């Protein structure tokens, strides 16, 4: 299967997963989504559905237009589907499939399985996409990764895992020094200050009921890297993270396991120069 992280972060989230015969999109937080898929020469003739992790706008901004254009059903938890309809994010006539935790549903030749995530939304979930030859796990907005989630993700060939913020920056509004400058796109030029300081209430929401830190993500990676060959870091904060800091923290956690680490960000020219793509 191919996996392409089309957008990642508070500006929008969207992932394409597919093989020669079937494909799905996870989250539709990216505008002009069908046009983007076409421009990247991704097969839109075999789209089987839109999987939605939760109802926040950066994940569903173009959901209604995409579902109408692609003529596909929506796969999500019952709580998420209710929120999508209540907030008019999808039309009442849109086809939908309720996903229950740990129970696979079919979308063409793909099996879609959800698991619980921990985020301030109606009923947020992660996803595992299985085509019979490979599994890709998607674990985005969550402020913790439970033992159950780790067990599910460790059975995957590749995992897209949130790494939203740097804990040190969240405490001090300053980033630590990178071990090695990799010209990651942050263009920091030695400036360690965050771009925009968040108020305390927002920091508390992010840490306690919102997102996964680099450090917690890497603690998960230390366990997953024993079994998972590819891990892509996603949903990096534009203000409280930097791609190179997230990468270094993850690489330290993966150690000598041989796990490949990718980093998806929302910096300028992402789709032109920095798009994360891999195959399992």
PDB file of N, CA and C in Angstrom, residues 4 10 12 49 51 75 128 138 143 162 229 231 233 238 265:
ATOM      1  N   UNK A   4       0.291   8.553   1.628  1.00  0.00           N
ATOM      2  CA  UNK A   4       0.731   9.912   1.332  1.00  0.00           C
ATOM      3  C   UNK A   4       0.084  10.854   2.346  1.00  0.00           C
ATOM      4  N   UNK A  10      -2.491  21.957  12.336  1.00  0.00           N
ATOM      5  CA  UNK A  10      -3.710  22.699  12.658  1.00  0.00           C
ATOM      6  C   UNK A  10      -4.325  23.388  11.452  1.00  0.00           C
ATOM      7  N   UNK A  12      -4.722  21.846   8.623  1.00  0.00           N
ATOM      8  CA  UNK A  12      -5.449  20.826   7.880  1.00  0.00           C
ATOM      9  C   UNK A  12      -4.765  19.481   7.938  1.00  0.00           C
ATOM     10  N   UNK A  49     -13.913   5.358   0.330  1.00  0.00           N
ATOM     11  CA  UNK A  49     -14.541   6.040   1.443  1.00  0.00           C
ATOM     12  C   UNK A  49     -13.673   7.115   2.049  1.00  0.00           C
ATOM     13  N   UNK A  51     -12.562   8.211   5.831  1.00  0.00           N
ATOM     14  CA  UNK A  51     -12.511   7.881   7.251  1.00  0.00           C
ATOM     15  C   UNK A  51     -12.262   9.161   8.040  1.00  0.00           C
ATOM     16  N   UNK A  75     -16.774   6.761   6.957  1.00  0.00           N
ATOM     17  CA  UNK A  75     -16.526   5.777   8.005  1.00  0.00           C
ATOM     18  C   UNK A  75     -16.058   6.516   9.257  1.00  0.00           C
ATOM     19  N   UNK A 128      -6.869   1.548  11.664  1.00  0.00           N
ATOM     20  CA  UNK A 128      -5.931   0.614  11.042  1.00  0.00           C
ATOM     21  C   UNK A 128      -6.515   0.228   9.693  1.00  0.00           C
ATOM     22  N   UNK A 138      -3.089   4.629  11.968  1.00  0.00           N
ATOM     23  CA  UNK A 138      -3.189   6.093  12.021  1.00  0.00           C
ATOM     24  C   UNK A 138      -3.588   6.491  13.436  1.00  0.00           C
ATOM     25  N   UNK A 143      -4.062  12.715  23.530  1.00  0.00           N
ATOM     26  CA  UNK A 143      -3.099  13.194  24.511  1.00  0.00           C
ATOM     27  C   UNK A 143      -2.405  12.047  25.252  1.00  0.00           C
ATOM     28  N   UNK A 162       1.044  10.974  15.991  1.00  0.00           N
ATOM     29  CA  UNK A 162       1.126  12.384  16.361  1.00  0.00           C
ATOM     30  C   UNK A 162       2.390  12.670  17.175  1.00  0.00           C
ATOM     31  N   UNK A 229       8.148  -1.065  11.018  1.00  0.00           N
ATOM     32  CA  UNK A 229       9.266  -0.699  10.156  1.00  0.00           C
ATOM     33  C   UNK A 229       9.319   0.766   9.768  1.00  0.00           C
ATOM     34  N   UNK A 231       7.660   4.738  10.791  1.00  0.00           N
ATOM     35  CA  UNK A 231       6.843   5.616  11.632  1.00  0.00           C
ATOM     36  C   UNK A 231       6.946   7.026  11.073  1.00  0.00           C
ATOM     37  N   UNK A 233       5.889  10.888  11.745  1.00  0.00           N
ATOM     38  CA  UNK A 233       5.414  11.839  12.748  1.00  0.00           C
ATOM     39  C   UNK A 233       4.494  12.853  12.078  1.00  0.00           C
ATOM     40  N   UNK A 238       2.724  24.288  14.622  1.00  0.00           N
ATOM     41  CA  UNK A 238       3.497  25.308  13.931  1.00  0.00           C
ATOM     42  C   UNK A 238       4.210  26.222  14.921  1.00  0.00           C
ATOM     43  N   UNK A 265       5.081  17.994   8.272  1.00  0.00           N
ATOM     44  CA  UNK A 265       4.889  19.281   8.937  1.00  0.00           C
ATOM     45  C   UNK A 265       3.960  20.163   8.132  1.00  0.00           C
TER      46      UNK A 265
END
